[in-house]
mmCIF file of C-alpha atoms in Angstrom:
data_model
loop_
_atom_site.group_PDB
_atom_site.id
_atom_site.type_symbol
_atom_site.label_atom_id
_atom_site.label_comp_id
_atom_site.label_asym_id
_atom_site.label_seq_id
_atom_site.Cartn_x
_atom_site.Cartn_y
_atom_site.Cartn_z
ATOM 1 C CA MET A 4 -18.225 5.172 -21.085
ATOM 2 C CA THR A 5 -17.049 8.030 -22.897
ATOM 3 C CA ALA A 6 -15.508 11.477 -21.326
ATOM 4 C CA VAL A 7 -17.212 13.908 -19.956
ATOM 5 C CA ASP A 8 -17.439 16.953 -17.539
ATOM 6 C CA THR A 9 -18.306 16.674 -14.648
ATOM 7 C CA GLU A 10 -19.030 18.840 -11.217
ATOM 8 C CA LEU A 11 -18.151 17.612 -7.969
ATOM 9 C CA GLN A 12 -16.787 14.153 -8.686
ATOM 10 C CA TRP A 13 -14.906 12.390 -11.274
ATOM 11 C CA LEU A 14 -11.909 10.210 -12.372
ATOM 12 C CA GLN A 15 -8.668 11.456 -14.478
ATOM 13 C CA CYS A 16 -6.191 9.918 -16.148
ATOM 14 C CA VAL A 17 -2.558 10.400 -14.801
ATOM 15 C CA ARG A 18 -1.662 10.376 -18.161
ATOM 16 C CA CYS A 19 -3.779 11.792 -20.669
ATOM 17 C CA ASP A 20 -5.707 13.868 -18.060
ATOM 18 C CA ARG A 21 -8.775 12.633 -19.818
ATOM 19 C CA ARG A 22 -11.759 12.700 -17.257
ATOM 20 C CA TYR A 23 -14.538 10.264 -16.800
ATOM 21 C CA ALA A 24 -18.076 10.203 -15.110
ATOM 22 C CA ILE A 25 -17.347 8.171 -11.333
ATOM 23 C CA GLY A 26 -17.993 4.254 -12.859
ATOM 24 C CA THR A 27 -16.198 0.876 -13.653
ATOM 25 C CA TYR A 28 -13.474 0.943 -15.443
ATOM 26 C CA THR A 29 -11.941 -2.232 -15.803
ATOM 27 C CA PHE A 30 -8.553 -1.300 -17.541
ATOM 28 C CA GLY A 31 -8.127 2.247 -16.394
ATOM 29 C CA CYS A 32 -8.230 4.508 -19.086
ATOM 30 C CA PRO A 33 -10.428 3.805 -22.412
ATOM 31 C CA SER A 34 -8.367 6.031 -24.097
ATOM 32 C CA CYS A 35 -4.991 5.143 -22.494
ATOM 33 C CA PHE A 36 -6.362 1.186 -22.879
ATOM 34 C CA GLU A 37 -6.982 1.217 -26.703
ATOM 35 C CA ALA A 38 -3.476 2.938 -27.251
ATOM 36 C CA GLY A 39 -2.072 0.348 -25.247
ATOM 37 C CA ARG A 40 -0.737 1.966 -22.258
ATOM 38 C CA GLN A 41 -0.897 1.820 -19.036
ATOM 39 C CA GLY A 42 -3.521 4.736 -17.831
ATOM 40 C CA PRO A 43 -3.962 4.757 -14.135
ATOM 41 C CA LEU A 44 -7.256 6.757 -12.945
ATOM 42 C CA ASP A 45 -7.119 9.498 -10.298
ATOM 43 C CA PHE A 46 -10.311 10.139 -8.187
ATOM 44 C CA GLN A 47 -10.831 13.759 -7.811
ATOM 45 C CA VAL A 48 -13.022 16.037 -6.123
ATOM 46 C CA ARG A 49 -13.646 19.537 -6.887
ATOM 47 C CA LEU A 50 -13.329 21.742 -3.293
ATOM 48 C CA ASN A 51 -14.706 24.746 -2.816
ATOM 49 C CA ASP A 52 -13.120 27.592 -0.762
ATOM 50 C CA GLY A 53 -11.875 26.218 2.548
ATOM 51 C CA VAL A 54 -11.969 23.073 4.492
ATOM 52 C CA PRO A 55 -15.401 20.803 4.087
ATOM 53 C CA ALA A 56 -17.033 21.109 7.873
ATOM 54 C CA SER A 57 -16.732 16.955 8.488
ATOM 55 C CA PHE A 58 -13.397 17.404 7.166
ATOM 56 C CA GLN A 59 -12.159 20.021 9.434
ATOM 57 C CA ALA A 60 -13.783 18.016 12.450
ATOM 58 C CA ALA A 61 -12.028 14.996 11.407
ATOM 59 C CA TRP A 62 -8.771 17.030 11.194
ATOM 60 C CA ASP A 63 -9.287 18.833 14.310
ATOM 61 C CA ALA A 64 -10.366 15.335 16.412
ATOM 62 C CA GLY A 65 -6.590 13.678 15.281
ATOM 63 C CA PRO A 66 -6.310 9.936 13.882
ATOM 64 C CA GLN A 67 -9.581 7.648 14.685
ATOM 65 C CA HIS A 68 -11.348 4.831 13.526
ATOM 66 C CA ASN A 69 -13.106 4.402 10.504
ATOM 67 C CA ILE A 70 -11.554 6.330 7.529
ATOM 68 C CA TRP A 71 -15.401 7.517 6.133
ATOM 69 C CA ARG A 72 -15.053 10.331 9.026
ATOM 70 C CA TYR A 73 -12.839 11.884 5.505
ATOM 71 C CA GLY A 74 -15.615 11.118 3.652
ATOM 72 C CA ASP A 75 -15.708 14.794 1.969
ATOM 73 C CA LEU A 76 -12.947 13.552 -0.090
ATOM 74 C CA LEU A 77 -13.498 10.039 -0.495
ATOM 75 C CA PRO A 78 -15.950 8.199 -3.290
ATOM 76 C CA ALA A 79 -19.679 9.816 -2.613
ATOM 77 C CA VAL A 80 -21.963 6.372 -0.986
ATOM 78 C CA ASP A 81 -24.667 5.360 0.498
ATOM 79 C CA ASN A 82 -23.945 2.769 3.113
ATOM 80 C CA PRO A 83 -19.500 2.823 3.648
ATOM 81 C CA LEU A 84 -18.037 -0.248 4.477
ATOM 82 C CA SER A 85 -15.981 -0.315 7.896
ATOM 83 C CA LEU A 86 -14.493 -2.763 10.266
ATOM 84 C CA ASP A 87 -13.405 0.716 12.039
ATOM 85 C CA GLU A 88 -9.745 0.111 10.058
ATOM 86 C CA GLY A 89 -7.301 3.498 10.129
ATOM 87 C CA GLY A 90 -6.603 5.600 13.025
ATOM 88 C CA THR A 91 -3.176 3.614 13.136
ATOM 89 C CA PRO A 92 -0.712 4.951 15.350
ATOM 90 C CA LEU A 93 2.695 6.804 14.429
ATOM 91 C CA THR A 94 5.229 5.858 17.056
ATOM 92 C CA LEU A 95 8.384 8.037 17.244
ATOM 93 C CA LEU A 96 11.428 5.885 17.488
ATOM 94 C CA ASP A 97 13.353 7.857 20.322
ATOM 95 C CA GLU A 98 16.572 5.249 20.157
ATOM 96 C CA LEU A 99 16.587 5.306 16.581
ATOM 97 C CA SER A 100 16.165 8.962 16.333
ATOM 98 C CA ASP A 101 19.071 9.542 18.724
ATOM 99 C CA GLU A 102 20.999 7.270 16.732
ATOM 100 C CA LEU A 103 20.512 8.852 13.227
ATOM 101 C CA GLY A 104 20.019 12.683 14.671
ATOM 102 C CA LEU A 105 16.539 12.324 13.212
ATOM 103 C CA SER A 106 12.944 12.387 13.992
ATOM 104 C CA VAL A 107 12.247 8.744 13.007
ATOM 105 C CA TYR A 108 8.752 7.740 12.774
ATOM 106 C CA VAL A 109 6.678 4.824 12.054
ATOM 107 C CA LYS A 110 3.277 4.520 10.701
ATOM 108 C CA ASN A 111 1.994 1.483 12.025
ATOM 109 C CA GLU A 112 -0.943 -0.025 9.545
ATOM 110 C CA THR A 113 -0.511 -3.240 11.462
ATOM 111 C CA MET A 114 -3.116 -2.088 13.867
ATOM 112 C CA ASN A 115 -5.983 -2.375 11.223
ATOM 113 C CA PRO A 116 -8.416 -4.882 11.598
ATOM 114 C CA THR A 117 -6.922 -7.699 9.017
ATOM 115 C CA TRP A 118 -3.493 -6.271 10.523
ATOM 116 C CA SER A 119 -2.132 -4.604 7.127
ATOM 117 C CA PHE A 120 -2.730 -1.080 5.198
ATOM 118 C CA LYS A 121 -4.500 -2.936 2.758
ATOM 119 C CA ASP A 122 -8.135 -2.452 4.555
ATOM 120 C CA ARG A 123 -8.305 0.942 3.864
ATOM 121 C CA HIS A 124 -7.980 -0.094 0.029
ATOM 122 C CA ALA A 125 -10.672 -2.669 0.490
ATOM 123 C CA ALA A 126 -13.046 -0.398 2.624
ATOM 124 C CA VAL A 127 -13.118 1.855 -0.235
ATOM 125 C CA ASN A 128 -13.226 -0.437 -3.087
ATOM 126 C CA ILE A 129 -15.686 -2.821 -1.681
ATOM 127 C CA THR A 130 -17.676 -0.041 -0.862
ATOM 128 C CA MET A 131 -17.606 1.699 -4.517
ATOM 129 C CA ALA A 132 -18.127 -2.390 -5.915
ATOM 130 C CA ARG A 133 -21.831 -2.858 -4.403
ATOM 131 C CA GLN A 134 -22.738 0.191 -4.894
ATOM 132 C CA LEU A 135 -21.996 -0.022 -8.694
ATOM 133 C CA GLY A 136 -24.072 -2.851 -8.763
ATOM 134 C CA HIS A 137 -21.450 -5.443 -8.577
ATOM 135 C CA THR A 138 -21.885 -9.135 -6.944
ATOM 136 C CA LYS A 139 -18.670 -10.298 -7.705
ATOM 137 C CA VAL A 140 -15.194 -9.627 -7.029
ATOM 138 C CA VAL A 141 -11.892 -10.842 -8.046
ATOM 139 C CA ALA A 142 -8.000 -9.996 -6.892
ATOM 140 C CA SER A 143 -4.703 -10.992 -7.380
ATOM 141 C CA SER A 144 -2.794 -11.196 -4.390
ATOM 142 C CA THR A 145 0.737 -12.286 -2.384
ATOM 143 C CA GLY A 146 -1.421 -12.310 0.753
ATOM 144 C CA ASN A 147 -2.232 -8.849 2.560
ATOM 145 C CA ALA A 148 -4.824 -7.460 -0.200
ATOM 146 C CA GLY A 149 -6.389 -10.959 -0.332
ATOM 147 C CA GLN A 150 -7.134 -11.178 3.085
ATOM 148 C CA ALA A 151 -8.725 -7.862 3.067
ATOM 149 C CA VAL A 152 -10.382 -8.522 -0.113
ATOM 150 C CA ALA A 153 -11.751 -11.421 1.399
ATOM 151 C CA ALA A 154 -13.125 -9.990 4.689
ATOM 152 C CA TYR A 155 -14.632 -6.754 3.298
ATOM 153 C CA ALA A 156 -16.647 -8.597 0.733
ATOM 154 C CA ALA A 157 -17.706 -10.731 3.393
ATOM 155 C CA LEU A 158 -19.110 -7.918 4.942
ATOM 156 C CA ALA A 159 -21.000 -6.745 1.870
ATOM 157 C CA GLY A 160 -22.134 -9.884 1.047
ATOM 158 C CA LEU A 161 -20.495 -9.791 -1.876
ATOM 159 C CA ARG A 162 -18.647 -12.928 -3.679
ATOM 160 C CA ALA A 163 -14.796 -12.900 -3.867
ATOM 161 C CA LEU A 164 -12.410 -14.986 -5.667
ATOM 162 C CA ILE A 165 -8.337 -14.641 -4.517
ATOM 163 C CA ILE A 166 -6.231 -15.204 -7.119
ATOM 164 C CA GLY A 167 -2.403 -15.958 -5.614
ATOM 165 C CA TYR A 168 0.933 -17.061 -6.427
ATOM 166 C CA PRO A 169 2.471 -20.270 -5.284
ATOM 167 C CA THR A 170 4.408 -18.466 -3.362
ATOM 168 C CA SER A 171 2.474 -16.360 -1.592
ATOM 169 C CA SER A 172 1.709 -17.138 2.338
ATOM 170 C CA GLU A 173 -0.403 -20.071 2.979
ATOM 171 C CA LEU A 174 -1.209 -19.323 6.002
ATOM 172 C CA LEU A 175 -2.946 -16.323 4.419
ATOM 173 C CA ARG A 176 -5.044 -18.563 1.813
ATOM 174 C CA ARG A 177 -6.600 -20.636 4.557
ATOM 175 C CA VAL A 178 -7.533 -17.322 6.138
ATOM 176 C CA MET A 179 -9.114 -15.696 3.142
ATOM 177 C CA GLN A 180 -11.073 -18.896 2.907
ATOM 178 C CA ILE A 181 -12.551 -18.709 6.439
ATOM 179 C CA HIS A 182 -13.823 -15.205 5.844
ATOM 180 C CA GLY A 183 -15.905 -17.056 2.581
ATOM 181 C CA ALA A 184 -13.843 -16.563 -0.491
ATOM 182 C CA ASN A 185 -12.689 -18.922 -3.217
ATOM 183 C CA VAL A 186 -8.744 -19.229 -3.823
ATOM 184 C CA VAL A 187 -6.583 -20.529 -5.423
ATOM 185 C CA THR A 188 -3.318 -20.253 -7.088
ATOM 186 C CA MET A 189 -1.413 -20.534 -10.524
ATOM 187 C CA PRO A 190 1.642 -19.304 -12.068
ATOM 188 C CA LYS A 191 1.967 -15.781 -11.662
ATOM 189 C CA LYS A 192 2.109 -14.779 -15.749
ATOM 190 C CA GLU A 193 -1.205 -16.608 -15.823
ATOM 191 C CA ILE A 194 -3.119 -14.280 -13.955
ATOM 192 C CA GLY A 195 -3.719 -10.822 -16.134
ATOM 193 C CA GLY A 196 -5.212 -13.214 -19.130
ATOM 194 C CA MET A 197 -7.284 -15.053 -16.353
ATOM 195 C CA MET A 198 -8.581 -12.269 -14.374
ATOM 196 C CA ARG A 199 -9.475 -10.127 -17.638
ATOM 197 C CA GLN A 200 -11.647 -13.325 -18.980
ATOM 198 C CA LEU A 201 -13.179 -13.391 -16.049
ATOM 199 C CA ALA A 202 -14.298 -9.721 -16.380
ATOM 200 C CA GLU A 203 -15.326 -9.902 -19.769
ATOM 201 C CA GLU A 204 -16.699 -13.057 -20.164
ATOM 202 C CA HIS A 205 -18.082 -14.073 -16.393
ATOM 203 C CA GLY A 206 -19.098 -10.816 -14.230
ATOM 204 C CA TRP A 207 -16.154 -10.724 -11.608
ATOM 205 C CA LEU A 208 -14.919 -7.239 -11.140
ATOM 206 C CA PRO A 209 -11.019 -6.889 -10.718
ATOM 207 C CA VAL A 210 -10.243 -4.985 -7.119
ATOM 208 C CA GLY A 211 -6.960 -5.688 -7.218
ATOM 209 C CA SER A 212 -4.329 -6.117 -10.656
ATOM 210 C CA SER A 213 -5.584 -6.643 -13.630
ATOM 211 C CA ASP A 214 -4.220 -6.258 -17.066
ATOM 212 C CA PRO A 215 -2.183 -4.135 -17.660
ATOM 213 C CA ASN A 216 -0.234 -5.206 -14.563
ATOM 214 C CA PRO A 217 -0.354 -3.412 -11.986
ATOM 215 C CA LEU A 218 -3.420 -1.101 -12.929
ATOM 216 C CA ALA A 219 -5.344 -0.849 -9.786
ATOM 217 C CA SER A 220 -8.936 0.228 -8.649
ATOM 218 C CA PRO A 221 -8.625 4.802 -8.429
ATOM 219 C CA TYR A 222 -11.431 3.856 -5.745
ATOM 220 C CA GLY A 223 -9.384 2.018 -3.546
ATOM 221 C CA VAL A 224 -5.756 3.720 -4.365
ATOM 222 C CA THR A 225 -8.303 6.427 -2.252
ATOM 223 C CA GLY A 226 -8.001 4.947 0.554
ATOM 224 C CA TYR A 227 -4.960 5.256 1.170
ATOM 225 C CA LYS A 228 -4.798 8.464 1.071
ATOM 226 C CA THR A 229 -6.295 8.748 4.489
ATOM 227 C CA ILE A 230 -2.414 7.608 5.665
ATOM 228 C CA GLY A 231 -1.073 10.731 4.431
ATOM 229 C CA TYR A 232 -4.289 12.652 6.321
ATOM 230 C CA GLU A 233 -3.386 10.888 9.804
ATOM 231 C CA ILE A 234 0.297 11.321 9.604
ATOM 232 C CA ALA A 235 0.054 14.939 9.195
ATOM 233 C CA SER A 236 -2.648 14.981 11.787
ATOM 234 C CA ALA A 237 -0.543 13.392 14.148
ATOM 235 C CA LEU A 238 2.475 15.235 13.547
ATOM 236 C CA GLY A 239 0.339 18.957 13.203
ATOM 237 C CA LYS A 240 2.586 19.222 10.023
ATOM 238 C CA ALA A 241 3.691 17.289 6.989
ATOM 239 C CA PRO A 242 7.037 15.160 7.541
ATOM 240 C CA ASP A 243 10.131 15.706 5.508
ATOM 241 C CA THR A 244 9.964 12.432 3.976
ATOM 242 C CA VAL A 245 8.022 9.806 3.898
ATOM 243 C CA LEU A 246 9.436 5.944 3.042
ATOM 244 C CA VAL A 247 7.152 3.525 1.521
ATOM 245 C CA PRO A 248 7.402 -0.009 0.741
ATOM 246 C CA THR A 249 6.775 -0.107 -3.284
ATOM 247 C CA GLY A 250 5.120 -2.800 -5.444
ATOM 248 C CA GLY A 251 2.648 -1.802 -7.708
ATOM 249 C CA GLY A 252 3.074 2.091 -6.173
ATOM 250 C CA ASP A 253 -0.563 2.284 -5.725
ATOM 251 C CA SER A 254 0.042 3.180 -1.718
ATOM 252 C CA LEU A 255 3.180 5.588 -2.351
ATOM 253 C CA TYR A 256 0.759 7.247 -4.765
ATOM 254 C CA GLY A 257 -1.868 7.578 -2.216
ATOM 255 C CA VAL A 258 -0.514 8.542 0.468
ATOM 256 C CA TRP A 259 0.768 11.813 -2.284
ATOM 257 C CA ARG A 260 -2.788 12.725 -2.991
ATOM 258 C CA GLY A 261 -3.783 12.644 0.617
ATOM 259 C CA LEU A 262 -0.968 14.962 1.340
ATOM 260 C CA ASN A 263 -1.637 17.282 -1.595
ATOM 261 C CA ASP A 264 -5.547 17.415 -0.577
ATOM 262 C CA LEU A 265 -3.996 18.865 2.798
ATOM 263 C CA ARG A 266 -1.406 21.192 1.115
ATOM 264 C CA ASP A 267 -4.706 22.624 -1.469
ATOM 265 C CA MET A 268 -7.013 23.215 1.794
ATOM 266 C CA GLY A 269 -4.247 25.183 3.548
ATOM 267 C CA LEU A 270 -4.200 22.717 5.990
ATOM 268 C CA ILE A 271 -0.320 21.970 5.853
ATOM 269 C CA ASP A 272 2.175 24.225 3.941
ATOM 270 C CA ARG A 273 4.397 21.738 1.760
ATOM 271 C CA LEU A 274 4.958 18.829 0.824
ATOM 272 C CA PRO A 275 7.328 15.851 1.463
ATOM 273 C CA ARG A 276 9.913 14.087 -0.407
ATOM 274 C CA MET A 277 8.381 10.917 -1.117
ATOM 275 C CA VAL A 278 10.312 7.745 -1.437
ATOM 276 C CA GLY A 279 9.524 4.041 -2.802
ATOM 277 C CA CYS A 280 11.475 1.296 -1.309
ATOM 278 C CA GLN A 281 12.235 -2.126 -2.849
ATOM 279 C CA THR A 282 14.726 -4.364 -2.978
ATOM 280 C CA GLU A 283 17.416 -5.551 -5.272
ATOM 281 C CA ALA A 284 16.009 -8.478 -6.585
ATOM 282 C CA THR A 285 13.280 -6.380 -8.220
ATOM 283 C CA HIS A 286 13.311 -2.586 -8.630
ATOM 284 C CA PRO A 287 11.257 -1.057 -11.242
ATOM 285 C CA LEU A 288 10.733 2.416 -9.628
ATOM 286 C CA LEU A 289 14.755 2.800 -9.283
ATOM 287 C CA HIS A 290 15.517 1.653 -12.651
ATOM 288 C CA ALA A 291 13.134 4.245 -14.007
ATOM 289 C CA LEU A 292 14.400 7.020 -11.950
ATOM 290 C CA THR A 293 18.126 6.263 -12.811
ATOM 291 C CA ARG A 294 17.332 6.606 -16.298
ATOM 292 C CA ASP A 295 15.043 9.511 -16.109
ATOM 293 C CA SER A 296 12.498 7.264 -17.572
ATOM 294 C CA LYS A 297 9.256 8.537 -17.440
ATOM 295 C CA GLU A 298 8.448 4.984 -18.337
ATOM 296 C CA ILE A 299 8.123 1.565 -16.239
ATOM 297 C CA GLU A 300 9.949 -1.059 -17.384
ATOM 298 C CA VAL A 301 9.300 -4.536 -16.737
ATOM 299 C CA GLN A 302 11.865 -6.422 -14.432
ATOM 300 C CA PRO A 303 12.178 -10.456 -12.931
ATOM 301 C CA GLU A 304 10.907 -11.164 -10.413
ATOM 302 C CA PRO A 305 12.995 -13.402 -8.447
ATOM 303 C CA ASP A 306 12.103 -15.121 -4.965
ATOM 304 C CA SER A 307 12.761 -12.199 -2.170
ATOM 305 C CA LEU A 308 11.663 -12.123 1.415
ATOM 306 C CA ALA A 309 10.087 -9.017 0.722
ATOM 307 C CA THR A 310 6.971 -11.181 -1.280
ATOM 308 C CA SER A 311 4.404 -8.568 -1.028
ATOM 309 C CA ILE A 312 6.451 -6.396 -3.083
ATOM 310 C CA ILE A 313 8.566 -8.456 -5.367
ATOM 311 C CA GLU A 314 6.470 -6.436 -8.681
ATOM 312 C CA GLY A 315 8.120 -6.636 -11.744
ATOM 313 C CA ARG A 316 6.560 -3.749 -12.818
ATOM 314 C CA CYS A 317 5.595 -0.444 -11.155
ATOM 315 C CA GLY A 318 2.616 1.751 -12.297
ATOM 316 C CA VAL A 319 3.541 5.303 -13.862
ATOM 317 C CA HIS A 320 1.233 7.335 -11.369
ATOM 318 C CA ALA A 321 3.803 6.367 -8.330
ATOM 319 C CA LEU A 322 6.564 7.492 -10.785
ATOM 320 C CA GLY A 323 4.914 10.770 -11.143
ATOM 321 C CA ALA A 324 4.759 11.426 -7.242
ATOM 322 C CA VAL A 325 8.172 10.595 -7.301
ATOM 323 C CA TYR A 326 9.193 13.039 -9.571
ATOM 324 C CA ALA A 327 6.805 15.861 -8.466
ATOM 325 C CA SER A 328 7.760 15.642 -5.105
ATOM 326 C CA GLY A 329 11.728 15.473 -5.476
ATOM 327 C CA GLY A 330 11.961 12.119 -4.049
ATOM 328 C CA THR A 331 13.512 9.094 -5.028
ATOM 329 C CA ALA A 332 13.853 4.595 -4.571
ATOM 330 C CA THR A 333 15.925 2.819 -3.011
ATOM 331 C CA ALA A 334 16.660 -1.199 -3.916
ATOM 332 C CA VAL A 335 17.862 -2.854 -0.690
ATOM 333 C CA THR A 336 19.570 -5.948 -0.293
ATOM 334 C CA GLU A 337 18.039 -9.363 1.338
ATOM 335 C CA ASN A 338 20.606 -9.239 4.054
ATOM 336 C CA GLU A 339 19.536 -5.321 4.473
ATOM 337 C CA LEU A 340 15.961 -6.628 5.158
ATOM 338 C CA ARG A 341 17.222 -9.643 7.953
ATOM 339 C CA GLN A 342 19.177 -6.807 9.355
ATOM 340 C CA ALA A 343 15.878 -4.654 9.503
ATOM 341 C CA ILE A 344 13.988 -7.384 11.034
ATOM 342 C CA GLN A 345 16.348 -7.836 13.826
ATOM 343 C CA ARG A 346 16.968 -3.963 14.284
ATOM 344 C CA MET A 347 12.672 -3.440 14.690
ATOM 345 C CA ALA A 348 12.577 -6.722 16.586
ATOM 346 C CA SER A 349 14.971 -5.742 19.296
ATOM 347 C CA ARG A 350 12.926 -2.809 19.699
ATOM 348 C CA GLY A 351 9.627 -4.897 20.159
ATOM 349 C CA PHE A 352 8.269 -4.593 16.680
ATOM 350 C CA PHE A 353 7.473 -7.334 13.996
ATOM 351 C CA PHE A 354 6.595 -5.979 10.681
ATOM 352 C CA GLU A 355 6.635 -7.972 7.492
ATOM 353 C CA SER A 356 9.838 -7.727 5.528
ATOM 354 C CA ALA A 357 8.022 -6.022 2.543
ATOM 355 C CA SER A 358 7.412 -3.502 5.220
ATOM 356 C CA LEU A 359 10.786 -2.951 6.440
ATOM 357 C CA ALA A 360 12.675 -2.195 3.040
ATOM 358 C CA THR A 361 11.589 1.325 4.507
ATOM 359 C CA ILE A 362 13.873 0.783 7.364
ATOM 360 C CA ALA A 363 16.260 -0.906 5.905
ATOM 361 C CA SER A 364 16.399 1.889 2.989
ATOM 362 C CA LEU A 365 16.364 4.915 6.217
ATOM 363 C CA PHE A 366 19.712 3.784 6.872
ATOM 364 C CA ARG A 367 20.876 3.394 2.807
ATOM 365 C CA LEU A 368 20.051 6.470 2.378
ATOM 366 C CA HIS A 369 21.423 8.380 5.918
ATOM 367 C CA GLY A 370 24.515 6.550 5.036
ATOM 368 C CA GLU A 371 24.556 8.349 1.944
ATOM 369 C CA GLY A 372 23.606 11.650 3.115
ATOM 370 C CA TYR A 373 20.257 11.709 1.668
ATOM 371 C CA PHE A 374 18.387 13.453 5.054
ATOM 372 C CA ARG A 375 19.490 16.529 6.659
ATOM 373 C CA PRO A 376 19.943 17.042 10.012
ATOM 374 C CA GLY A 377 16.905 16.951 12.361
ATOM 375 C CA GLU A 378 14.449 15.926 9.815
ATOM 376 C CA THR A 379 11.110 14.337 10.240
ATOM 377 C CA VAL A 380 10.964 10.816 8.741
ATOM 378 C CA VAL A 381 7.921 9.019 8.249
ATOM 379 C CA CYS A 382 8.364 4.722 7.341
ATOM 380 C CA VAL A 383 4.865 3.487 6.191
ATOM 381 C CA ILE A 384 4.401 0.426 7.896
ATOM 382 C CA THR A 385 2.661 -1.870 5.666
ATOM 383 C CA GLY A 386 1.584 -5.331 7.366
ATOM 384 C CA SER A 387 2.633 -7.824 10.387
ATOM 385 C CA GLY A 388 5.489 -10.222 10.127
ATOM 386 C CA VAL A 389 3.305 -13.058 11.557
ATOM 387 C CA LYS A 390 1.068 -13.593 8.346
ATOM 388 C CA TRP A 391 4.466 -14.705 6.369
ATOM 389 C CA PRO A 392 5.850 -18.191 8.381
ATOM 390 C CA ASP A 393 7.884 -19.107 5.536
ATOM 391 C CA VAL A 394 9.816 -15.837 6.198
ATOM 392 C CA ILE A 395 9.883 -16.484 10.184
ATOM 393 C CA ASN A 396 11.654 -19.512 9.168
ATOM 394 C CA GLN A 397 14.120 -18.311 7.510
ATOM 395 C CA VAL A 398 15.301 -15.740 9.371
ATOM 396 C CA ALA A 399 15.015 -17.860 13.079
ATOM 397 C CA PRO A 400 15.557 -21.490 13.978
ATOM 398 C CA PRO A 401 13.300 -23.676 15.658
ATOM 399 C CA ALA A 402 13.626 -23.632 19.876
ATOM 400 C CA PRO A 403 15.634 -26.800 21.486
ATOM 401 C CA HIS A 404 13.267 -29.152 22.892
ATOM 402 C CA LEU A 405 14.592 -30.194 26.419
ATOM 403 C CA GLU A 406 13.368 -34.016 26.388
ATOM 404 C CA GLN A 407 15.025 -34.065 30.007
ATOM 405 C CA PRO A 408 14.788 -30.796 31.317
ATOM 406 C CA SER A 409 17.451 -29.463 33.999
ATOM 407 C CA ILE A 410 20.040 -26.665 34.413
ATOM 408 C CA ALA A 411 22.872 -28.864 32.705
ATOM 409 C CA ALA A 412 20.200 -29.276 29.517
ATOM 410 C CA LEU A 413 19.538 -25.780 29.718
ATOM 411 C CA ALA A 414 22.817 -24.564 29.768
ATOM 412 C CA ASP A 415 23.932 -26.549 26.972
ATOM 413 C CA VAL A 416 21.426 -24.799 24.684
ATOM 414 C CA MET A 417 21.850 -20.911 26.291
ATOM 415 C CA GLU A 418 23.783 -19.346 28.721
ATOM 416 C CA LEU A 419 22.941 -19.006 32.271
#
């Protein structure tokens, strides 16, 4: 497809600003792709004066399930798919807030139908795949995205292929198969080429990362805008800072775009700082920021507790959002992640370790004096810890077995 002028909805390259009609662009901006560079496409809606009536009604009602309530600012579709995703809790952490002198909230995306934020992405992405006439979708995933794609593809009646890494969650690979998806694993370095070949030669639509990696569907990223809508709606204002676990950067960018929508419509009067939370294992976003670079350099991808965000290359759209917001990025240690797991578990929450990069970063940045006293801070929690049994095995020992139960035997393994 060629670049065109559009009236109501269109795609626009975040790098070169070229506009395209709504359609399928497997490798992002065609112009940037031909030039050998990453060109993520951003979904845009032309807003007339004021707030669309149905969006205003959704805003006034507050966060509720089914993200298509915000359909005025999502792609126009005939039959949107939903498993009642969205409407997740925004929970004030009272004890932690008192400790840090802040108002600290967690946006708990584990409460989505497949227990992660990826349901928002898949609801829009798979709906658009079907709307555009595709019958087969393929995604690469450590777990969360693959489960969401498998679930929503099943709902849509589409075939799904999920390509995992050997280090991805075996539990989730089995769940994907129960949903009806085909699932295979292969070395991560081979996935981009495989997905490109599937797209070009066999008609599969990449709905996760493709080539260059990462380059996600602009429609899926639009689903993440609804996180921003819900945060501001629940607070009645924009927070001061939003911390987001960051691998490829789609969720960080999506939340930022959603908050921009609200500012443009006059529903909030300012924008927060965005913080991309990564690990010392690999942190391409922080690497770019510390060099004041507008480009992302590829970094190695060693093993980490935070498997879901171990991406050696972050998207330039996320980098641009951090710059535009006046935010920053972090790189936390494995020990800080373990401390965050225990800290939140002691308060009744069990989140995946990649999500807890936000809590670890909260403490890191607080110690560095990053936050103003009394600031409202939101940590986006993207997935449930129960999805990662291998991580659980690393941070918790097996429970003792009492072959001959007695009070004496129990006293040997715990304090009475």
